[in-house]
Amino acid sequence: MILFNPKTADFDHLDPASRAIMKKTIDYFETRGKKQLKSDYHERVWYDDFLDFIRENQIFSTLLTPAKYRRGNKEARWDTRRICDFNEILGFYNLAHWYTWQVSILGLGPIWMGSNEKIKEKTARLLEEGHIFAFGLSEKTHGADLYSSDMSLTPLGDGKYVADGGKYYIGNANKAGIVSTFGKNTETDEYVFFAADPEHENYDLVQNVVDWEGYVAEYGLSGYPITDEDIMSTGRAAWDSALNTINVGKFNLGWAAIGICTHAFYEGLNHAAGRNLYGKWVTDFPHIRQMFVDAYTRLTAMKLFSQRAADYFRSASREDRRYLLYNPMVKMKVPTQGEEVINLIWDVIAARGFEKDVYFEMAAVDIRALPKLEGTVHVNMALIIKFMANYFFNPGQFPEIGKRDDAACDEFLFDQGETRGLGKIQFHDPALAYDSVDLPNINIFKEQIKVLKEMLISATPDKEQAKNMDFLLNLGELFTLVAYGQLIIEKFNMEKLEADLLEQIFDFMIRDFSKFALTLYSKPDTSEVQMGFCMDMIKKPVMDKDRFDRIWEKQVISLKDSYEMNP
Ligand SMILES: Cc1cc2nc3c(=O)[nH]c(=O)nc-3n(C[C@H](O)[C@H](O)[C@H](O)COP(=O)(O)OP(=O)(O)OC[C@H]3O[C@@H](n4cnc5c(N)ncnc54)[C@H](O)[C@@H]3O)c2cc1C
């Protein structure tokens, strides 16, 4: 069973204390039930009771305090495996609840990565007291352009400063114990991260910029007093901790998407399988089966990829920075696949998806947020394109990374080092995975990869194309599919999964590759030679009706009525 099901999940890959956290959280949502979930969603009720539950059970404190800073709670550590599980559960029930956890993670990033030990000790205490945290990076007029940050910190001498400026789109900044705020020193022009307190009289909570259960704040600081004790990092370290924090936070977006899609999938399947039209069950229509099989295989692929990416993330080091390719993919590929899953289910359940009492109504809106947070899809694609040459043509040697379900504290996440030198990062040869299986659809996909590589060698994008983001984004989609498939195969081998499932996954992978090849063909800048390669990349998966039927019977329709949220 690959998909999460709250009614049967045993979390037996976790230690007993972590397992208890996951089960209690499921109980919290199931006890409140769907009616309350939807009513709070419609009334935009701030989730005080959830935060009480978190405090009473010491959940953020246990999951988000690195072992080095724990205060008596021997279960506290930063363990990405269980953080993924918690993300999936929160996404499954409500993205607004996930969001308060997500921005707490972001707010904690610059603190745990900084050099101010006193703030770290205070933070461990605040976590125990049940506080949430906030990450004040974005500004209203600057979007992704962090270089232009206007928040200023003016030195007054004797380790004293005054902060002035505004921040926009900052989750939890209404209530956070610490709002980690990014700005610039007006004298040295250096970047700086400092702590702000929403309770301070010089902190102006302007508004919630969204109409939602969560609070996404605009806040202003005017003449806000800061001392050295409030500063987490300055200069290059502050800049790096902004980007390294996002590297950590990014990972959660894919897992939230997996949670959302899983709940929507159960709901959609139960509805369609119980609906009779013209004397036939809706799930007997061939196109409906195709949509459900596609939704299911896309969703399982999202999860298998993200699980494997977690192994690399947890095993990362200064020498092994492969996670810098896989994390942005968990951020942008997985949530955009989530959008596809929701589209497919919505086409099946049609009008039902609009109704006020279904989870799907929330899923349809919330899934759209994930590709846009922690940098847009474009920003992340622009980042990973830097890896393409080394990925295909200059592989490195690495020891085999196994499954990382161990109860370790992922210390490296807070010591990732400088964020430059991306073009030098090497990856293990994708052929190791692709050549490890001999299956019809994998073999077709390998042919597609071969043509892509030939195009990159003999019709290498020229200088103008290398500057044209519209062209590169599409090329990046093809590259992303190759790395996506690679980690899915690795996971397939590790878990000894059924060949049927892998083949059905590569059925959509081949179709997606063909679609992106056609889009690249149609771009204004694509040369005649490149267009020829694009045509050669367009392929059709092997049709195997028996395999399709087996997936439908054994893995898809068998999930009917296996989960329904408590009323
Ligand atoms: C609900 C919500 C919650 C949020 N929470 C927080 C938070 O807690 N803390 C926080 O700091 N921020 C937060 N944000 C801000 C979020 O991270 C930004 O929305 C995101 O960084 C994108 O910025 P933007 O929307 O202003 O787009 P812009 O930066 O204005 O981008 C405009 C367009 O240009 C493209 N673009 C920009 N730069 C590049 C590039 N280098 N390469 C290619 N294309 C590019 C973008 O893809 C986009 O299509 C939140 C946003 C939302 C909507």
mmCIF file of C-alpha atoms in Angstrom, residues 59-408:
data_model
loop_
_atom_site.group_PDB
_atom_site.id
_atom_site.type_symbol
_atom_site.label_atom_id
_atom_site.label_comp_id
_atom_site.label_asym_id
_atom_site.label_seq_id
_atom_site.Cartn_x
_atom_site.Cartn_y
_atom_site.Cartn_z
ATOM 1 C CA ILE A 59 4.691 18.342 18.559
ATOM 2 C CA PHE A 60 6.562 21.262 16.934
ATOM 3 C CA SER A 61 9.025 21.218 19.811
ATOM 4 C CA THR A 62 9.753 17.501 19.272
ATOM 5 C CA LEU A 63 9.860 17.608 15.480
ATOM 6 C CA LEU A 64 11.592 20.961 14.947
ATOM 7 C CA THR A 65 14.269 21.252 17.653
ATOM 8 C CA PRO A 66 17.670 19.926 16.513
ATOM 9 C CA ALA A 67 19.004 17.367 19.008
ATOM 10 C CA LYS A 68 21.817 19.724 20.016
ATOM 11 C CA TYR A 69 19.343 22.272 21.403
ATOM 12 C CA ARG A 70 16.791 19.986 23.021
ATOM 13 C CA ARG A 71 15.979 20.633 26.643
ATOM 14 C CA GLY A 72 15.202 17.350 28.330
ATOM 15 C CA ASN A 73 12.939 15.948 25.592
ATOM 16 C CA LYS A 74 15.023 13.051 24.327
ATOM 17 C CA GLU A 75 12.731 12.595 21.319
ATOM 18 C CA ALA A 76 13.479 16.088 19.958
ATOM 19 C CA ARG A 77 15.491 16.111 16.735
ATOM 20 C CA TRP A 78 15.214 17.385 13.162
ATOM 21 C CA ASP A 79 14.432 14.146 11.367
ATOM 22 C CA THR A 80 13.335 14.705 7.766
ATOM 23 C CA ARG A 81 11.686 11.289 7.457
ATOM 24 C CA ARG A 82 9.096 11.991 10.128
ATOM 25 C CA ILE A 83 8.807 15.621 8.996
ATOM 26 C CA CYS A 84 7.706 14.236 5.591
ATOM 27 C CA ASP A 85 5.049 12.094 7.285
ATOM 28 C CA PHE A 86 3.763 15.061 9.258
ATOM 29 C CA ASN A 87 3.607 17.183 6.092
ATOM 30 C CA GLU A 88 1.628 14.489 4.342
ATOM 31 C CA ILE A 89 -0.894 14.245 7.200
ATOM 32 C CA LEU A 90 -1.418 18.007 7.402
ATOM 33 C CA GLY A 91 -1.751 18.308 3.609
ATOM 34 C CA PHE A 92 -4.222 15.428 3.671
ATOM 35 C CA TYR A 93 -6.523 17.284 6.085
ATOM 36 C CA ASN A 94 -6.024 20.999 5.528
ATOM 37 C CA LEU A 95 -3.364 23.094 3.806
ATOM 38 C CA ALA A 96 -4.036 26.000 6.174
ATOM 39 C CA HIS A 97 -2.922 23.838 9.129
ATOM 40 C CA TRP A 98 0.070 22.705 7.080
ATOM 41 C CA TYR A 99 0.934 26.332 6.345
ATOM 42 C CA THR A 100 1.393 27.336 10.001
ATOM 43 C CA TRP A 101 3.822 24.409 10.378
ATOM 44 C CA GLN A 102 5.563 25.181 7.082
ATOM 45 C CA VAL A 103 6.250 28.834 7.826
ATOM 46 C CA SER A 104 7.364 27.871 11.339
ATOM 47 C CA ILE A 105 9.972 25.637 9.683
ATOM 48 C CA LEU A 106 11.044 28.559 7.484
ATOM 49 C CA GLY A 107 11.178 30.935 10.453
ATOM 50 C CA LEU A 108 13.317 28.485 12.404
ATOM 51 C CA GLY A 109 15.777 28.064 9.502
ATOM 52 C CA PRO A 110 17.778 31.282 9.955
ATOM 53 C CA ILE A 111 17.739 30.764 13.737
ATOM 54 C CA TRP A 112 19.164 27.230 13.735
ATOM 55 C CA MET A 113 21.555 28.140 10.883
ATOM 56 C CA GLY A 114 22.759 31.329 12.564
ATOM 57 C CA SER A 115 25.539 31.868 15.066
ATOM 58 C CA ASN A 116 23.505 33.397 17.905
ATOM 59 C CA GLU A 117 23.446 30.698 20.581
ATOM 60 C CA LYS A 118 21.268 32.739 22.934
ATOM 61 C CA ILE A 119 18.469 33.018 20.378
ATOM 62 C CA LYS A 120 18.720 29.287 19.756
ATOM 63 C CA GLU A 121 18.259 28.550 23.457
ATOM 64 C CA LYS A 122 15.334 30.971 23.591
ATOM 65 C CA THR A 123 13.820 29.345 20.503
ATOM 66 C CA ALA A 124 13.975 25.858 22.031
ATOM 67 C CA ARG A 125 12.099 27.267 25.027
ATOM 68 C CA LEU A 126 9.547 29.078 22.852
ATOM 69 C CA LEU A 127 8.900 25.857 20.942
ATOM 70 C CA GLU A 128 8.207 24.069 24.215
ATOM 71 C CA GLU A 129 5.809 26.850 25.168
ATOM 72 C CA GLY A 130 3.921 26.160 21.950
ATOM 73 C CA HIS A 131 4.961 29.184 19.876
ATOM 74 C CA ILE A 132 4.873 29.288 16.106
ATOM 75 C CA PHE A 133 7.482 31.080 13.949
ATOM 76 C CA ALA A 134 7.608 33.259 10.841
ATOM 77 C CA PHE A 135 10.006 33.918 7.959
ATOM 78 C CA GLY A 136 10.022 37.560 6.879
ATOM 79 C CA LEU A 137 11.780 37.472 3.532
ATOM 80 C CA SER A 138 9.337 38.702 0.840
ATOM 81 C CA GLU A 139 8.530 42.345 0.251
ATOM 82 C CA LYS A 140 5.583 43.771 -1.608
ATOM 83 C CA THR A 141 7.390 45.206 -4.597
ATOM 84 C CA HIS A 142 10.344 42.856 -4.997
ATOM 85 C CA GLY A 143 8.954 39.315 -5.442
ATOM 86 C CA ALA A 144 11.743 36.820 -6.130
ATOM 87 C CA ASP A 145 14.336 39.607 -6.338
ATOM 88 C CA LEU A 146 15.922 39.330 -2.901
ATOM 89 C CA TYR A 147 18.838 41.568 -3.889
ATOM 90 C CA SER A 148 16.423 44.507 -3.784
ATOM 91 C CA SER A 149 15.252 43.965 -0.191
ATOM 92 C CA ASP A 150 14.420 47.344 1.356
ATOM 93 C CA MET A 151 14.047 46.421 5.033
ATOM 94 C CA SER A 152 16.840 48.407 6.681
ATOM 95 C CA LEU A 153 18.840 48.062 9.851
ATOM 96 C CA THR A 154 20.634 51.259 10.848
ATOM 97 C CA PRO A 155 23.494 50.955 13.356
ATOM 98 C CA LEU A 156 23.403 53.375 16.299
ATOM 99 C CA GLY A 157 26.666 52.213 17.928
ATOM 100 C CA ASP A 158 27.224 50.059 21.041
ATOM 101 C CA GLY A 159 25.590 47.038 19.413
ATOM 102 C CA LYS A 160 22.316 48.886 18.938
ATOM 103 C CA TYR A 161 20.323 49.358 15.730
ATOM 104 C CA VAL A 162 16.987 50.525 14.490
ATOM 105 C CA ALA A 163 14.907 48.624 11.915
ATOM 106 C CA ASP A 164 12.587 50.250 9.369
ATOM 107 C CA GLY A 165 10.649 48.790 6.469
ATOM 108 C CA GLY A 166 7.828 46.537 5.426
ATOM 109 C CA LYS A 167 7.351 42.834 4.695
ATOM 110 C CA TYR A 168 4.538 41.220 2.725
ATOM 111 C CA TYR A 169 3.159 37.668 2.396
ATOM 112 C CA ILE A 170 4.592 36.581 5.761
ATOM 113 C CA GLY A 171 2.788 33.592 7.271
ATOM 114 C CA ASN A 172 2.296 33.465 11.066
ATOM 115 C CA ALA A 173 3.615 37.043 11.428
ATOM 116 C CA ASN A 174 0.499 37.868 13.455
ATOM 117 C CA LYS A 175 1.384 35.535 16.340
ATOM 118 C CA ALA A 176 4.898 34.160 15.910
ATOM 119 C CA GLY A 177 7.209 33.907 18.920
ATOM 120 C CA ILE A 178 9.975 35.184 16.625
ATOM 121 C CA VAL A 179 9.612 36.689 13.156
ATOM 122 C CA SER A 180 12.965 36.034 11.430
ATOM 123 C CA THR A 181 13.347 39.186 9.342
ATOM 124 C CA PHE A 182 15.713 39.676 6.399
ATOM 125 C CA GLY A 183 17.120 43.112 5.681
ATOM 126 C CA LYS A 184 20.200 45.179 4.891
ATOM 127 C CA ASN A 185 22.572 47.136 7.123
ATOM 128 C CA THR A 186 22.345 50.739 5.895
ATOM 129 C CA GLU A 187 26.014 51.461 6.665
ATOM 130 C CA THR A 188 27.720 48.371 5.316
ATOM 131 C CA ASP A 189 25.058 47.277 2.776
ATOM 132 C CA GLU A 190 25.443 43.776 4.211
ATOM 133 C CA TYR A 191 22.461 41.435 4.476
ATOM 134 C CA VAL A 192 21.234 40.621 7.953
ATOM 135 C CA PHE A 193 18.686 38.334 9.652
ATOM 136 C CA PHE A 194 17.233 39.611 12.904
ATOM 137 C CA ALA A 195 14.419 38.689 15.284
ATOM 138 C CA ALA A 196 11.264 40.787 15.480
ATOM 139 C CA ASP A 197 8.419 40.389 17.951
ATOM 140 C CA PRO A 198 4.802 40.990 16.828
ATOM 141 C CA GLU A 199 3.973 42.114 20.403
ATOM 142 C CA HIS A 200 6.400 45.070 20.239
ATOM 143 C CA GLU A 201 4.783 48.500 19.973
ATOM 144 C CA ASN A 202 6.933 49.431 16.950
ATOM 145 C CA TYR A 203 5.729 46.337 15.058
ATOM 146 C CA ASP A 204 2.721 47.240 12.938
ATOM 147 C CA LEU A 205 0.594 44.268 11.877
ATOM 148 C CA VAL A 206 -1.016 45.914 8.852
ATOM 149 C CA GLN A 207 -3.298 43.196 7.490
ATOM 150 C CA ASN A 208 -3.851 39.592 6.489
ATOM 151 C CA VAL A 209 -3.321 39.822 2.727
ATOM 152 C CA VAL A 210 -5.365 36.649 2.079
ATOM 153 C CA ASP A 211 -8.925 35.649 2.928
ATOM 154 C CA TRP A 212 -8.124 32.272 4.477
ATOM 155 C CA GLU A 213 -7.862 30.404 7.806
ATOM 156 C CA GLY A 214 -4.136 31.063 7.791
ATOM 157 C CA TYR A 215 -2.646 34.505 8.384
ATOM 158 C CA VAL A 216 -0.346 35.785 5.619
ATOM 159 C CA ALA A 217 0.736 39.117 6.995
ATOM 160 C CA GLU A 218 1.828 42.478 5.847
ATOM 161 C CA TYR A 219 3.847 44.007 8.683
ATOM 162 C CA GLY A 220 5.902 47.112 9.135
ATOM 163 C CA LEU A 221 8.739 48.033 11.460
ATOM 164 C CA SER A 222 9.292 51.682 12.235
ATOM 165 C CA GLY A 223 12.074 52.738 14.513
ATOM 166 C CA TYR A 224 12.043 49.156 15.838
ATOM 167 C CA PRO A 225 14.931 48.770 18.335
ATOM 168 C CA ILE A 226 17.338 45.867 17.730
ATOM 169 C CA THR A 227 20.477 44.861 19.608
ATOM 170 C CA ASP A 228 23.258 42.412 18.761
ATOM 171 C CA GLU A 229 21.332 39.863 20.829
ATOM 172 C CA ASP A 230 18.552 39.880 18.198
ATOM 173 C CA ILE A 231 20.849 39.285 15.224
ATOM 174 C CA MET A 232 21.089 35.748 13.863
ATOM 175 C CA SER A 233 23.531 36.284 11.009
ATOM 176 C CA THR A 234 25.075 39.001 8.849
ATOM 177 C CA GLY A 235 26.694 39.336 5.421
ATOM 178 C CA ARG A 236 27.239 36.229 3.331
ATOM 179 C CA ALA A 237 25.996 34.009 6.180
ATOM 180 C CA ALA A 238 22.635 35.841 6.226
ATOM 181 C CA TRP A 239 22.257 35.499 2.468
ATOM 182 C CA ASP A 240 23.191 31.812 2.566
ATOM 183 C CA SER A 241 20.826 31.116 5.436
ATOM 184 C CA ALA A 242 17.949 32.680 3.457
ATOM 185 C CA LEU A 243 18.589 30.350 0.502
ATOM 186 C CA ASN A 244 19.516 27.333 2.626
ATOM 187 C CA THR A 245 16.321 27.759 4.651
ATOM 188 C CA ILE A 246 14.337 27.705 1.424
ATOM 189 C CA ASN A 247 16.220 24.524 0.421
ATOM 190 C CA VAL A 248 14.802 22.917 3.556
ATOM 191 C CA GLY A 249 11.310 24.421 3.297
ATOM 192 C CA LYS A 250 10.939 23.523 -0.366
ATOM 193 C CA PHE A 251 10.874 19.872 0.426
ATOM 194 C CA ASN A 252 7.623 20.204 2.363
ATOM 195 C CA LEU A 253 5.653 21.483 -0.617
ATOM 196 C CA GLY A 254 5.795 18.205 -2.497
ATOM 197 C CA TRP A 255 4.674 16.316 0.586
ATOM 198 C CA ALA A 256 1.755 18.672 1.156
ATOM 199 C CA ALA A 257 0.715 18.091 -2.477
ATOM 200 C CA ILE A 258 0.889 14.319 -1.950
ATOM 201 C CA GLY A 259 -1.380 14.659 1.112
ATOM 202 C CA ILE A 260 -3.918 16.835 -0.712
ATOM 203 C CA CYS A 261 -4.074 14.554 -3.744
ATOM 204 C CA THR A 262 -4.397 11.398 -1.663
ATOM 205 C CA HIS A 263 -7.460 12.688 0.201
ATOM 206 C CA ALA A 264 -8.992 14.008 -3.033
ATOM 207 C CA PHE A 265 -8.323 10.657 -4.701
ATOM 208 C CA TYR A 266 -10.227 8.648 -2.067
ATOM 209 C CA GLU A 267 -13.088 11.105 -2.133
ATOM 210 C CA GLY A 268 -13.281 11.154 -5.921
ATOM 211 C CA LEU A 269 -13.104 7.382 -6.230
ATOM 212 C CA ASN A 270 -15.794 6.782 -3.594
ATOM 213 C CA HIS A 271 -18.082 9.233 -5.346
ATOM 214 C CA ALA A 272 -17.580 7.922 -8.884
ATOM 215 C CA ALA A 273 -17.753 4.247 -7.886
ATOM 216 C CA GLY A 274 -21.038 4.843 -6.086
ATOM 217 C CA ARG A 275 -22.703 6.792 -8.903
ATOM 218 C CA ASN A 276 -24.856 5.100 -11.495
ATOM 219 C CA LEU A 277 -25.594 6.792 -14.836
ATOM 220 C CA TYR A 278 -27.584 5.215 -17.701
ATOM 221 C CA GLY A 279 -27.577 1.978 -15.745
ATOM 222 C CA LYS A 280 -23.761 1.896 -15.517
ATOM 223 C CA TRP A 281 -21.333 2.735 -12.718
ATOM 224 C CA VAL A 282 -19.328 5.824 -13.579
ATOM 225 C CA THR A 283 -16.166 3.821 -12.917
ATOM 226 C CA ASP A 284 -17.151 1.460 -15.742
ATOM 227 C CA PHE A 285 -16.635 4.158 -18.408
ATOM 228 C CA PRO A 286 -13.272 3.524 -20.118
ATOM 229 C CA HIS A 287 -12.227 7.197 -20.049
ATOM 230 C CA ILE A 288 -12.978 7.388 -16.309
ATOM 231 C CA ARG A 289 -10.800 4.345 -15.698
ATOM 232 C CA GLN A 290 -8.036 5.945 -17.740
ATOM 233 C CA MET A 291 -8.284 9.133 -15.663
ATOM 234 C CA PHE A 292 -8.207 7.249 -12.368
ATOM 235 C CA VAL A 293 -5.288 5.072 -13.451
ATOM 236 C CA ASP A 294 -3.436 8.202 -14.569
ATOM 237 C CA ALA A 295 -4.269 10.006 -11.322
ATOM 238 C CA TYR A 296 -3.179 7.000 -9.270
ATOM 239 C CA THR A 297 0.077 6.414 -11.128
ATOM 240 C CA ARG A 298 0.966 10.117 -11.097
ATOM 241 C CA LEU A 299 0.288 10.229 -7.367
ATOM 242 C CA THR A 300 2.289 7.106 -6.562
ATOM 243 C CA ALA A 301 5.141 8.465 -8.706
ATOM 244 C CA MET A 302 5.016 11.735 -6.725
ATOM 245 C CA LYS A 303 5.393 9.778 -3.526
ATOM 246 C CA LEU A 304 8.054 7.315 -4.676
ATOM 247 C CA PHE A 305 10.171 10.152 -6.063
ATOM 248 C CA SER A 306 9.817 12.243 -2.904
ATOM 249 C CA GLN A 307 10.657 9.320 -0.638
ATOM 250 C CA ARG A 308 13.821 8.621 -2.601
ATOM 251 C CA ALA A 309 14.724 12.316 -2.673
ATOM 252 C CA ALA A 310 14.463 12.293 1.142
ATOM 253 C CA ASP A 311 17.205 9.629 1.268
ATOM 254 C CA TYR A 312 19.547 11.972 -0.631
ATOM 255 C CA PHE A 313 18.505 14.995 1.403
ATOM 256 C CA ARG A 314 19.214 13.226 4.693
ATOM 257 C CA SER A 315 22.558 11.914 3.422
ATOM 258 C CA ALA A 316 23.746 15.230 1.989
ATOM 259 C CA SER A 317 27.134 16.684 2.872
ATOM 260 C CA ARG A 318 29.512 19.335 1.558
ATOM 261 C CA GLU A 319 30.825 16.644 -0.824
ATOM 262 C CA ASP A 320 27.407 15.313 -1.840
ATOM 263 C CA ARG A 321 25.104 18.160 -2.858
ATOM 264 C CA ARG A 322 22.867 16.158 -5.176
ATOM 265 C CA TYR A 323 19.905 17.226 -3.030
ATOM 266 C CA LEU A 324 20.138 20.645 -4.693
ATOM 267 C CA LEU A 325 18.663 19.053 -7.815
ATOM 268 C CA TYR A 326 16.167 16.743 -6.130
ATOM 269 C CA ASN A 327 14.776 19.270 -3.598
ATOM 270 C CA PRO A 328 13.675 21.835 -6.221
ATOM 271 C CA MET A 329 12.024 18.936 -8.050
ATOM 272 C CA VAL A 330 10.104 17.947 -4.914
ATOM 273 C CA LYS A 331 9.120 21.620 -4.805
ATOM 274 C CA MET A 332 8.062 22.155 -8.417
ATOM 275 C CA LYS A 333 7.661 18.836 -10.238
ATOM 276 C CA VAL A 334 5.696 17.120 -7.482
ATOM 277 C CA PRO A 335 3.165 19.962 -6.857
ATOM 278 C CA THR A 336 2.640 20.546 -10.590
ATOM 279 C CA GLN A 337 1.964 16.822 -10.916
ATOM 280 C CA GLY A 338 -0.426 17.346 -8.001
ATOM 281 C CA GLU A 339 -2.278 19.920 -10.094
ATOM 282 C CA GLU A 340 -2.614 17.299 -12.848
ATOM 283 C CA VAL A 341 -3.962 14.744 -10.378
ATOM 284 C CA ILE A 342 -6.566 17.208 -9.110
ATOM 285 C CA ASN A 343 -7.522 18.132 -12.696
ATOM 286 C CA LEU A 344 -8.055 14.466 -13.555
ATOM 287 C CA ILE A 345 -10.176 13.782 -10.474
ATOM 288 C CA TRP A 346 -12.175 16.961 -11.010
ATOM 289 C CA ASP A 347 -12.992 15.939 -14.578
ATOM 290 C CA VAL A 348 -14.421 12.743 -13.114
ATOM 291 C CA ILE A 349 -16.398 14.126 -10.182
ATOM 292 C CA ALA A 350 -17.442 17.274 -12.048
ATOM 293 C CA ALA A 351 -20.176 19.174 -10.149
ATOM 294 C CA ARG A 352 -19.498 17.313 -6.891
ATOM 295 C CA GLY A 353 -16.118 19.058 -6.706
ATOM 296 C CA PHE A 354 -17.829 22.409 -6.094
ATOM 297 C CA GLU A 355 -19.984 21.322 -3.182
ATOM 298 C CA LYS A 356 -19.453 22.897 0.214
ATOM 299 C CA ASP A 357 -19.359 19.665 2.193
ATOM 300 C CA VAL A 358 -16.577 17.903 0.267
ATOM 301 C CA TYR A 359 -12.839 18.034 0.933
ATOM 302 C CA PHE A 360 -12.248 18.357 -2.806
ATOM 303 C CA GLU A 361 -13.511 21.930 -2.870
ATOM 304 C CA MET A 362 -10.525 22.899 -0.684
ATOM 305 C CA ALA A 363 -8.090 20.683 -2.576
ATOM 306 C CA ALA A 364 -8.970 22.296 -5.909
ATOM 307 C CA VAL A 365 -8.001 25.731 -4.604
ATOM 308 C CA ASP A 366 -5.128 24.826 -2.293
ATOM 309 C CA ILE A 367 -3.191 22.678 -4.750
ATOM 310 C CA ARG A 368 -2.669 25.805 -6.883
ATOM 311 C CA ALA A 369 -0.689 27.507 -4.121
ATOM 312 C CA LEU A 370 2.091 24.962 -3.862
ATOM 313 C CA PRO A 371 3.862 25.528 -7.192
ATOM 314 C CA LYS A 372 3.963 29.254 -6.362
ATOM 315 C CA LEU A 373 5.445 29.170 -2.854
ATOM 316 C CA GLU A 374 9.159 29.015 -1.966
ATOM 317 C CA GLY A 375 10.022 30.366 -5.405
ATOM 318 C CA THR A 376 7.856 29.810 -8.448
ATOM 319 C CA VAL A 377 8.214 26.848 -10.790
ATOM 320 C CA HIS A 378 10.223 29.121 -13.124
ATOM 321 C CA VAL A 379 12.691 30.138 -10.428
ATOM 322 C CA ASN A 380 13.273 26.510 -9.464
ATOM 323 C CA MET A 381 13.565 25.396 -13.074
ATOM 324 C CA ALA A 382 16.082 28.187 -13.724
ATOM 325 C CA LEU A 383 18.043 26.799 -10.763
ATOM 326 C CA ILE A 384 18.150 23.181 -11.864
ATOM 327 C CA ILE A 385 19.009 23.887 -15.486
ATOM 328 C CA LYS A 386 22.487 24.715 -14.178
ATOM 329 C CA PHE A 387 22.877 21.030 -13.322
ATOM 330 C CA MET A 388 21.920 19.604 -16.714
ATOM 331 C CA ALA A 389 25.374 19.450 -18.319
ATOM 332 C CA ASN A 390 27.022 17.654 -15.403
ATOM 333 C CA TYR A 391 24.011 15.404 -14.896
ATOM 334 C CA PHE A 392 24.130 14.051 -18.440
ATOM 335 C CA PHE A 393 27.776 14.325 -19.412
ATOM 336 C CA ASN A 394 29.989 14.438 -16.327
ATOM 337 C CA PRO A 395 28.709 11.990 -13.710
ATOM 338 C CA GLY A 396 30.552 11.560 -10.427
ATOM 339 C CA GLN A 397 31.213 8.538 -8.221
ATOM 340 C CA PHE A 398 29.223 8.251 -5.007
ATOM 341 C CA PRO A 399 28.708 5.537 -2.444
ATOM 342 C CA GLU A 400 25.259 3.935 -2.688
ATOM 343 C CA ILE A 401 22.691 5.800 -0.565
ATOM 344 C CA GLY A 402 20.256 3.417 1.104
ATOM 345 C CA LYS A 403 16.813 3.998 2.572
ATOM 346 C CA ARG A 404 16.939 6.622 5.341
ATOM 347 C CA ASP A 405 14.193 5.837 7.823
ATOM 348 C CA ASP A 406 16.585 5.982 10.768
ATOM 349 C CA ALA A 407 15.859 8.208 13.772
ATOM 350 C CA ALA A 408 18.776 10.585 13.144
#
